[in-house]
Coordinates of C-alpha atoms (C1' of nucleotides) in Angstrom, one line a residue:
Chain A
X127 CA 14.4 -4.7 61.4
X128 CA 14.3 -2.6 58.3
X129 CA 12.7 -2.2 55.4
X130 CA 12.8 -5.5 53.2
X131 CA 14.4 -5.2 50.2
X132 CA 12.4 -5.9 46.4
X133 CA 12.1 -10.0 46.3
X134 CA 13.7 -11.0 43.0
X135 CA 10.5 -11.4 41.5
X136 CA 9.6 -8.1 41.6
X137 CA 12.7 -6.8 40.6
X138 CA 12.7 -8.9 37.3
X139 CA 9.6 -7.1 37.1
X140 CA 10.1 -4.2 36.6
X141 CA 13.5 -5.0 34.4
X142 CA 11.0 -7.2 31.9
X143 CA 8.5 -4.1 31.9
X144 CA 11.1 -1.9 30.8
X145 CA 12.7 -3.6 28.6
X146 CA 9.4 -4.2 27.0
X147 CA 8.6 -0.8 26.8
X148 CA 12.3 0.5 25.7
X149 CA 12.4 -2.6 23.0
X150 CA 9.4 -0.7 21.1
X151 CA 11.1 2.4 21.8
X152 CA 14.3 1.6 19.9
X153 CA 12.7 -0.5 17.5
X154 CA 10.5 3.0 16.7
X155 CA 12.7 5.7 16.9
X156 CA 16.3 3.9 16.9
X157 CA 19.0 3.4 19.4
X158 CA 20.1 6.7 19.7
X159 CA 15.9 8.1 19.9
X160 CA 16.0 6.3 23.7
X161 CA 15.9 8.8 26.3
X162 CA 15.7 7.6 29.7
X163 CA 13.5 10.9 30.3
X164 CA 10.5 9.7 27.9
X165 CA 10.9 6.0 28.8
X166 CA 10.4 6.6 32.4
X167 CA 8.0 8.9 31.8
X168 CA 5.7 6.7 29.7
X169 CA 6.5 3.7 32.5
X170 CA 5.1 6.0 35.2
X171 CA 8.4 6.4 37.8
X172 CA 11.0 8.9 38.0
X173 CA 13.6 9.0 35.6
X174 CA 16.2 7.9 38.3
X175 CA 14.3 4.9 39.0
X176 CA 15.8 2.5 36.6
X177 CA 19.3 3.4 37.9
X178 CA 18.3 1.0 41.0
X179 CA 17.9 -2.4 38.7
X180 CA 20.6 -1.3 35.7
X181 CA 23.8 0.1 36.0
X182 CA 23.3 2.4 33.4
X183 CA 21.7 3.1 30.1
X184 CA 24.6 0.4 28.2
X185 CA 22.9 -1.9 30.6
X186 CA 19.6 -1.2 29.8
X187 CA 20.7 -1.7 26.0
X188 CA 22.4 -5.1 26.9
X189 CA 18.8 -6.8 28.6
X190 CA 16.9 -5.4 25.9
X191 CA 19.3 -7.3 23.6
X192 CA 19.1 -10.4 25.3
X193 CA 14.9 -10.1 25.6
X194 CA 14.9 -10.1 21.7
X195 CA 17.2 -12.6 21.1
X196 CA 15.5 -15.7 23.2
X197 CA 12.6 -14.7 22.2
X198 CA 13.5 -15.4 18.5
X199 CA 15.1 -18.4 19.5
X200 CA 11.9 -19.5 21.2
X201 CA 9.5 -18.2 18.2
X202 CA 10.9 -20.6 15.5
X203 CA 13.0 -23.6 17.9
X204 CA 9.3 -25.6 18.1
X205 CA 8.2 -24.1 14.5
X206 CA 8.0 -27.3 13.1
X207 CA 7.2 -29.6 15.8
X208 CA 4.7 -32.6 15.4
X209 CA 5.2 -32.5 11.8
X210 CA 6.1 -35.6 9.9
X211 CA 6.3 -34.0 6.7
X212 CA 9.4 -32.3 5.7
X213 CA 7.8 -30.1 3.3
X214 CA 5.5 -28.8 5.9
X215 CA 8.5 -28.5 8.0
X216 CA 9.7 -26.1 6.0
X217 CA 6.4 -24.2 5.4
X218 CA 5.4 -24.1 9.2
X219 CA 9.5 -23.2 9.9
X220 CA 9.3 -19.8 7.4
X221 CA 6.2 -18.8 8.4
X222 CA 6.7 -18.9 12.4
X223 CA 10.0 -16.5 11.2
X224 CA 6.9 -14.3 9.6
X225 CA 4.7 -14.8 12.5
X226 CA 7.2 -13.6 15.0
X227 CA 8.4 -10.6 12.9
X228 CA 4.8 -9.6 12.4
X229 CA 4.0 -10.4 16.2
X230 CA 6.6 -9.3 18.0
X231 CA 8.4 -6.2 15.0
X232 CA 9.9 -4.3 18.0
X233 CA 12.0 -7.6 18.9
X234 CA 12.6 -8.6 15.2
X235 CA 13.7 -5.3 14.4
X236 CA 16.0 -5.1 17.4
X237 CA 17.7 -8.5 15.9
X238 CA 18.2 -8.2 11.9
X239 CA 17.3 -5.2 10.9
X240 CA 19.0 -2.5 13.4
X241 CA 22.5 -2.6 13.3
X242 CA 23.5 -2.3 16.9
X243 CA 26.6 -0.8 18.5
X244 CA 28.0 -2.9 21.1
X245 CA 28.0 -5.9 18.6
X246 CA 31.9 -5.8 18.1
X247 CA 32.5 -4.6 21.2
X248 CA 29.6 -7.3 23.2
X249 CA 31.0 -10.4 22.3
X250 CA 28.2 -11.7 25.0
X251 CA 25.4 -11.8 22.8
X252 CA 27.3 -14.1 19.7
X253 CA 26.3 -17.3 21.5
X254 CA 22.4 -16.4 21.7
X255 CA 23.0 -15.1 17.8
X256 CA 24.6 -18.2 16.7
X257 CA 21.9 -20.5 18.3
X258 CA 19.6 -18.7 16.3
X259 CA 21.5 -19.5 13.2
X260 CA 21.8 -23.4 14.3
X261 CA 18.3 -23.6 15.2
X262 CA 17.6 -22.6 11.4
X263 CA 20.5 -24.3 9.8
X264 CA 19.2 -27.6 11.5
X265 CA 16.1 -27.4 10.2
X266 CA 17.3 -27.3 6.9
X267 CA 19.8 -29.9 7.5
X268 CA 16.8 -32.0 8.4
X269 CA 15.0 -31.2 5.1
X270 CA 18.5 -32.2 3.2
X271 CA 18.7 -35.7 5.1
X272 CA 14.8 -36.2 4.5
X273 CA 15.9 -35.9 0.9
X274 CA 13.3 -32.8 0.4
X275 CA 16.3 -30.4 -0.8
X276 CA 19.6 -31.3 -1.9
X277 CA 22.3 -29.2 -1.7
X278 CA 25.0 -28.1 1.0
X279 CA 22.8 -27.4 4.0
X280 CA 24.5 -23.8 5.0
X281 CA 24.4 -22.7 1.5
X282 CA 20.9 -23.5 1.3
X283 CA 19.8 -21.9 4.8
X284 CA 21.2 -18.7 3.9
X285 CA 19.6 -18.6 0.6
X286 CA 16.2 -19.1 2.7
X287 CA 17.1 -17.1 5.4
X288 CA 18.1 -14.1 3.1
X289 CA 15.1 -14.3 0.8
X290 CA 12.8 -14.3 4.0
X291 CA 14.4 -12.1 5.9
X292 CA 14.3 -10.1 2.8
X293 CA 10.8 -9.9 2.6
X294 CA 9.9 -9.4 5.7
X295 CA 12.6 -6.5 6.3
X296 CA 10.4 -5.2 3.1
X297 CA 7.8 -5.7 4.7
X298 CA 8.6 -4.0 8.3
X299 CA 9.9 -1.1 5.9
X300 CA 6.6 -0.8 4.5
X301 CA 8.4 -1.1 1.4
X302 CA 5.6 -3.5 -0.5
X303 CA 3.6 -1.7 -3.0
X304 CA 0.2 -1.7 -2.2
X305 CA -1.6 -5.1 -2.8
X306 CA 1.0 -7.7 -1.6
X307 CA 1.4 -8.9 1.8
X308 CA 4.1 -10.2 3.2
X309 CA 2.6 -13.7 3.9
X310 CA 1.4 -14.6 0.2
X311 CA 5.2 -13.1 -0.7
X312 CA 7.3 -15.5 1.7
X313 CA 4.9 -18.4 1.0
X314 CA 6.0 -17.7 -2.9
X315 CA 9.5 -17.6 -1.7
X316 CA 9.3 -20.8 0.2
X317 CA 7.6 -22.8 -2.7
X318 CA 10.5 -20.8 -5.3
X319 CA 13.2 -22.1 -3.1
X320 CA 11.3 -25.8 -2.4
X321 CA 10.9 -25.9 -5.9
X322 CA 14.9 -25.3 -6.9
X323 CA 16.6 -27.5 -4.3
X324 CA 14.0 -30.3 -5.3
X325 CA 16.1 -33.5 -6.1
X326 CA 16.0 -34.3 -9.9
X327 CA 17.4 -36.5 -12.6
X328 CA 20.0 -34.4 -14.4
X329 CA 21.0 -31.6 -12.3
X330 CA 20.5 -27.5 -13.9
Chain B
X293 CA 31.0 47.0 -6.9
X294 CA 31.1 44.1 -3.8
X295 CA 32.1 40.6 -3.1
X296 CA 30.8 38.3 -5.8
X297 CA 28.1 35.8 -4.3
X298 CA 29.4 31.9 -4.3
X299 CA 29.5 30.8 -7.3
X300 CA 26.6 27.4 -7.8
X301 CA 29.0 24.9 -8.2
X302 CA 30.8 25.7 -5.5
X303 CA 27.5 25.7 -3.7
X304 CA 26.9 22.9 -5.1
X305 CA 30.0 21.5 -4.1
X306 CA 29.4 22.5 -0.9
X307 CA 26.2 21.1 -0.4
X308 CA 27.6 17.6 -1.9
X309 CA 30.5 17.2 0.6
X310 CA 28.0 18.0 2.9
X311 CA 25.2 15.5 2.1
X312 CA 28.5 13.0 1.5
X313 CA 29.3 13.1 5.1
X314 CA 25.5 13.2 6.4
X315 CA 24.9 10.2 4.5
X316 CA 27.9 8.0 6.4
X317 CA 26.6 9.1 9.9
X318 CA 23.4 8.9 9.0
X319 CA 23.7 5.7 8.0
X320 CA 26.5 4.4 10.8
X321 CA 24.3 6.3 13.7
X322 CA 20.9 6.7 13.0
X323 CA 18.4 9.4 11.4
X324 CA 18.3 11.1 15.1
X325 CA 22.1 10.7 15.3
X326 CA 22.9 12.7 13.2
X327 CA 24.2 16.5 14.8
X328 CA 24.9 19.2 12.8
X329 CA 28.2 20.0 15.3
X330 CA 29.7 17.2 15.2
X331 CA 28.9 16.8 11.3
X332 CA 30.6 20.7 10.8
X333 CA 33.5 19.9 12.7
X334 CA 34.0 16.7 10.6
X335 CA 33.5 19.0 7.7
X336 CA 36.1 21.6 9.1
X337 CA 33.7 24.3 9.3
X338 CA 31.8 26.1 11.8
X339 CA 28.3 24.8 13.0
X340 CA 26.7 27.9 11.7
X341 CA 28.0 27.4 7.9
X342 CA 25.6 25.2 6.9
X343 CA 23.0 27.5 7.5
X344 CA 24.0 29.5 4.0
X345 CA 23.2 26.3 2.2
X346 CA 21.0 24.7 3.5
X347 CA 17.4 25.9 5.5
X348 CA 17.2 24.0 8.5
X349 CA 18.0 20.2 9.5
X350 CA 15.0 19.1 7.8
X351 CA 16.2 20.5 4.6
X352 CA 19.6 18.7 5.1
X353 CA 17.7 15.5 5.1
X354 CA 15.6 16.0 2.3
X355 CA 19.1 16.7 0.3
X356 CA 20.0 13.5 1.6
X357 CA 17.6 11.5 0.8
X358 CA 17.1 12.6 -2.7
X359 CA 20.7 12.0 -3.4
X360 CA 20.4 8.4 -2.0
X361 CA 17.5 7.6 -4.5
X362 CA 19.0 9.1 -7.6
X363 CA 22.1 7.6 -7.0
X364 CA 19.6 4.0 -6.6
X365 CA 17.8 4.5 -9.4
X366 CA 20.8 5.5 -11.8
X367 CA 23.0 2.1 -10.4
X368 CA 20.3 0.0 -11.5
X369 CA 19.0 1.6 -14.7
X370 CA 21.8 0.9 -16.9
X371 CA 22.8 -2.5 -15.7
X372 CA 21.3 -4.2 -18.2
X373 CA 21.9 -2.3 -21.4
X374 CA 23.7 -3.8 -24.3
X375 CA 22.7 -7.4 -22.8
X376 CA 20.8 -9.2 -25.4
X377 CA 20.5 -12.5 -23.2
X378 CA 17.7 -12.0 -20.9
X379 CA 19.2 -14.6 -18.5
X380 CA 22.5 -12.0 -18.7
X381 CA 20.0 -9.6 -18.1
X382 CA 19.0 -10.7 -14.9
X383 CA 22.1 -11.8 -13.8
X384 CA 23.2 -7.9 -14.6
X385 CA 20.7 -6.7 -12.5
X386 CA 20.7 -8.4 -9.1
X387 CA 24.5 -7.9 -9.3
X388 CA 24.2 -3.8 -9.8
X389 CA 22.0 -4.4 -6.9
X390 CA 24.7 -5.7 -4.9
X391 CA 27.7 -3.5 -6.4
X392 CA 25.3 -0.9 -5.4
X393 CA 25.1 -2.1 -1.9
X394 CA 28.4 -2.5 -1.4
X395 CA 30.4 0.3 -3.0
X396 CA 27.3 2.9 -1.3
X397 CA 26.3 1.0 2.1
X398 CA 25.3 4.2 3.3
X399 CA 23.2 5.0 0.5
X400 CA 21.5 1.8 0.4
X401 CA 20.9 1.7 4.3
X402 CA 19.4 5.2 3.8
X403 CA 17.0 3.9 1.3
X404 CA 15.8 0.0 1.5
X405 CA 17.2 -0.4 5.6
X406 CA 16.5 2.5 7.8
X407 CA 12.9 2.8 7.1
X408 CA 12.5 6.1 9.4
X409 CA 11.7 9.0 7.8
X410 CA 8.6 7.5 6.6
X411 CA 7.0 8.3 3.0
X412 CA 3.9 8.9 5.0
X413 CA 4.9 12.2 6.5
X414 CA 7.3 13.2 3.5
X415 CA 5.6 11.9 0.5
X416 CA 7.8 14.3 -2.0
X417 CA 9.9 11.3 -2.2
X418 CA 7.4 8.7 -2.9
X419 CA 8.2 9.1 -6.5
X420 CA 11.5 8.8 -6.2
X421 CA 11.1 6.0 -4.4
X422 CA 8.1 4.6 -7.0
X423 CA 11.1 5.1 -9.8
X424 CA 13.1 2.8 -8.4
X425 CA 10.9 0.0 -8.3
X426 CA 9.6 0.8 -11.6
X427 CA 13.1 0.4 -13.5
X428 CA 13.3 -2.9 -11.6
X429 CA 9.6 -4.4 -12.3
X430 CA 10.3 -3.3 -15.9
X431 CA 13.4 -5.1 -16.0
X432 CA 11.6 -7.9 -14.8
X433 CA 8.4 -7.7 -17.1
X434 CA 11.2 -8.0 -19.9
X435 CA 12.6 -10.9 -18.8
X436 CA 8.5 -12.3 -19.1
X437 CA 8.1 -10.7 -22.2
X438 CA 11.1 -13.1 -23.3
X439 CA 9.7 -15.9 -22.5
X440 CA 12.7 -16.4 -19.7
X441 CA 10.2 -16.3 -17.2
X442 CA 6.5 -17.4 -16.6
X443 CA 4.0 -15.3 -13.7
X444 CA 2.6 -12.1 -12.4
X445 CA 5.4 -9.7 -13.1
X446 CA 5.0 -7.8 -10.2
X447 CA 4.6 -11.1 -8.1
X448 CA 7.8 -12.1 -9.8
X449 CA 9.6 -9.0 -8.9
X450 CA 9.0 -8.5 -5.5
X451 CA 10.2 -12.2 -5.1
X452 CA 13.2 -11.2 -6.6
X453 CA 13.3 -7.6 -4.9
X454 CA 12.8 -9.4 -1.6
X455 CA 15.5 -12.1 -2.1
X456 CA 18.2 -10.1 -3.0
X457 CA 17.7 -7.7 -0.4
X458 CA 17.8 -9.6 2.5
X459 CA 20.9 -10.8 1.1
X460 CA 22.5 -7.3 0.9
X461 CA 20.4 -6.5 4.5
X462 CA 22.6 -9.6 6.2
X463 CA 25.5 -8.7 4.2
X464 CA 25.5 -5.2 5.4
X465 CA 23.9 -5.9 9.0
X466 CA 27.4 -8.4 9.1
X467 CA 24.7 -11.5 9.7
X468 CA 26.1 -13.8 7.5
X469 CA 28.3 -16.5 8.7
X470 CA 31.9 -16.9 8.1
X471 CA 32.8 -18.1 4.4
X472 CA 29.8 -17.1 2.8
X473 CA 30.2 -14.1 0.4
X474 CA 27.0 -11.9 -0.4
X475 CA 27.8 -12.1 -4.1
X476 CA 28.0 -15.9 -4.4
X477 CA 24.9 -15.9 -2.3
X478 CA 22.6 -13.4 -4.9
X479 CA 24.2 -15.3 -7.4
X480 CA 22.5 -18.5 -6.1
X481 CA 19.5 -16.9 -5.2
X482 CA 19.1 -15.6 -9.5
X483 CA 19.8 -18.8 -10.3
X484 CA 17.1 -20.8 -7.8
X485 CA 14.5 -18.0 -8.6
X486 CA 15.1 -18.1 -12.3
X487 CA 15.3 -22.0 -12.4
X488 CA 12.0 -21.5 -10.3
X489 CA 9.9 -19.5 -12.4
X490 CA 11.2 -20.9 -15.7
X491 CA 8.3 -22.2 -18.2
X492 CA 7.6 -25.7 -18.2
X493 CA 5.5 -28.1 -19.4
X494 CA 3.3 -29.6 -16.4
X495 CA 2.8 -26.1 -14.1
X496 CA 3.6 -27.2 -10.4
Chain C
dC67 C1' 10.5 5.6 66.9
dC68 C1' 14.9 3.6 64.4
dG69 C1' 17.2 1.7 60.8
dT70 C1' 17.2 0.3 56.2
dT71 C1' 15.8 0.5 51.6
dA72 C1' 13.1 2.5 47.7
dA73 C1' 11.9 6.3 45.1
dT74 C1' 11.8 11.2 44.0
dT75 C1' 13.7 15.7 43.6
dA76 C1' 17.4 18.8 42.7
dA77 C1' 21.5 19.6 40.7
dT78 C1' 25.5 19.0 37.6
dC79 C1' 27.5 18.7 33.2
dA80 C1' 27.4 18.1 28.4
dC81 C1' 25.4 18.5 23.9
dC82 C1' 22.3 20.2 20.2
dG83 C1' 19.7 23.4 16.9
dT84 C1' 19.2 28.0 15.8
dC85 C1' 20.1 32.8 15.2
dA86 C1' 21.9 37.6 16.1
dA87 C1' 26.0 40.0 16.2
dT88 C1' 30.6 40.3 14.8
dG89 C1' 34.7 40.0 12.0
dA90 C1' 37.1 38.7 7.6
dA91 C1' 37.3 38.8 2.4
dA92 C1' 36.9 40.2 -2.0
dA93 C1' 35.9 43.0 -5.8
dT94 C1' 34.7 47.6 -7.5
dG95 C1' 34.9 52.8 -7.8
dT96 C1' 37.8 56.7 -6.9
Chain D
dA190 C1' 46.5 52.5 -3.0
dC191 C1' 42.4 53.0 -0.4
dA192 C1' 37.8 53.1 1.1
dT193 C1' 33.3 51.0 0.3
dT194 C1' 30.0 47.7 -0.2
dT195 C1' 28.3 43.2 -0.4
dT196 C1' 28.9 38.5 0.9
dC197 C1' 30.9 34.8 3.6
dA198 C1' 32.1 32.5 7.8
dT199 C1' 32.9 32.4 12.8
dT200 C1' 31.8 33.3 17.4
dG201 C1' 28.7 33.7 21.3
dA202 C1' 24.4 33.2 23.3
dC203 C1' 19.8 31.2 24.2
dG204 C1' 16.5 27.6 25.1
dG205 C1' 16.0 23.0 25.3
dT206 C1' 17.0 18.1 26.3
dG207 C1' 19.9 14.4 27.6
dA208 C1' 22.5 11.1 31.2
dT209 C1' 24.0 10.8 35.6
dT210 C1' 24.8 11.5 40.6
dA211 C1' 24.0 13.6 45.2
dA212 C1' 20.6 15.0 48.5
dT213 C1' 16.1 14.4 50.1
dT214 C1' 11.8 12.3 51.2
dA215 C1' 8.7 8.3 51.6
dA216 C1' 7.7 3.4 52.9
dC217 C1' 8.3 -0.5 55.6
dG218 C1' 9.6 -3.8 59.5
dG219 C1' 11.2 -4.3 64.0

DNA sequence: CCGTTAATTAATCACCGTCAATGAAAATGT
DNA sequence: ACATTTTCATTGACGGTGATTAATTAACGG
């Protein structure tokens, strides 16, 4: 006999459009260039509004946190599915990591390149950073027991992780003189790396 | 017959201690995080002091900034001299990368990692920014001149630019798993790259 | 209409950049 | 020694914006 209140549904609503909306905000003008004035604002409600589906801006931080994270996690966990070869494994696996950072920059951003506060003190969000890691590590380790690369697999994942992450943080930067683009770079990078954990005779 | 005007070192020195401190919380909180109250009374002086040496905000940045890339630029410069070997060469250089990196995090995050001032809307420090990459695509184009290595130079550098980077970027973003060091990692990455774009016989 | 919930508005408190007014400091001329 | 003059630095104030909460209004179902 009273007003019913918002079905789940529509309360994950409006958290995912926010979060969508505040993730290019912070991505754009930093953690601290979030106002809850100009977010609400630009999302059409009063700025009081989001105090009914988060507790408080932390909050807001926190779901924004865990938005970019799966989403990474989803962006290069089925990278390399339905391909036999390991080399193209590798291939389709660092240019999904591209794909994503050029698709979604807000969320990519959000992950490696911002340093967050809250990421001592939020030990919540190590799980979803660590199965990020595995994800990629695994995929390595795969290319290592297909005898594509030799090598100790987390030594080797970093070195591809931190050369494409590198480009691409370049890239986001707008740090790439004119004339190279990020996808001919980490294509280089890939075929570099394939190249120098290649199995051989009498090893360097 | 009056009160002698500040000497310009002590201006100087002023405006030093002054961009030193910017520089950490610029780095630690943002390019908007940065507040000239807080940043005075972590100086020990009133809010209005820096108003004698410096113009505005702005003008506080743009001291920042240019101190950031001449401090870059001169860390990398000299690495290499008195090296004859080219391999040492390049070995110098990625490691003055990373010394750089680590002993002047804020620096470096003010330069390569927090990309937000943008050199579209301030291009006085584009070539600042142009004479960093310069020293380290020369330093490269020597190593082809050698003979050491074999390609585009400025392919080749950004490869190497892009690499070392993103090892620094997870270094300093605290990304990299437990065990690994960031100077063992660049030190694998010069030697994959260089093994990589070594000149053989039969071109891959 | 009543009760309940959602959403908006108003209000509180804190902080920031900037500048005018004010006081302190220091060297010179007497 | 003292007053004067120029410069330095602090304080206080203003206009603005931020987060957050209390009070108010609107929306909906019985």
């Amino acid at each position: 006999m009273a007003r019913p209140p918002l079905s789940p549904e529509a309360v994950e609503q409006f958290r995912q459009r926010l979060c969508e909306l505040a993730m290019e905000r912070i991505a754009e003008h930093g953690y601290d260039g979030l106002s809850l004035r100009g977010l609400t604002q630009a999302l059409g409600c009063s700025y009081a509004t989001p105090y009914r589906y988060f507790r408080d801006k932390q909050d807001i931080f926190a779901a924004v946190r865990a938005l970019a994270y799966d989403r990474f996690a989803a962006a290069i966990e089925h990278a390399a599915d339905g391909m036999g070869d390991p080399e193209a494994r590798v291939y389709a696996l660092t240019a999904a990591y591209v794909r994503f950072a050029q698709t979604a920059p807000h969320a990519y951003k959000l992950i490696c390149e911002l340093g967050l506060p809250g990421r001592d003190e939020h030990p919540e969000y190590w799980p979803k950073e660590r199965r990020s890691w595995e994800i990629w590590v695994g995929e390595i380790q795969s290319a290592v027991d297909s005898g594509l690369l030799v090598g100790d697999p987390v030594e080797v994942a970093h070195v591809f992780w931190a050369s494409v992450h590198g480009a691409v943080s370049l890239h986001l930067g707008r740090k790439l003189v004119l004339g190279v683009d990020v996808d001919t770079l980490v294509s280089s990078i890939t075929r570099s790396l394939l190249f120098a954990y290649q199995p051989r005779r009498s090893p360097q």
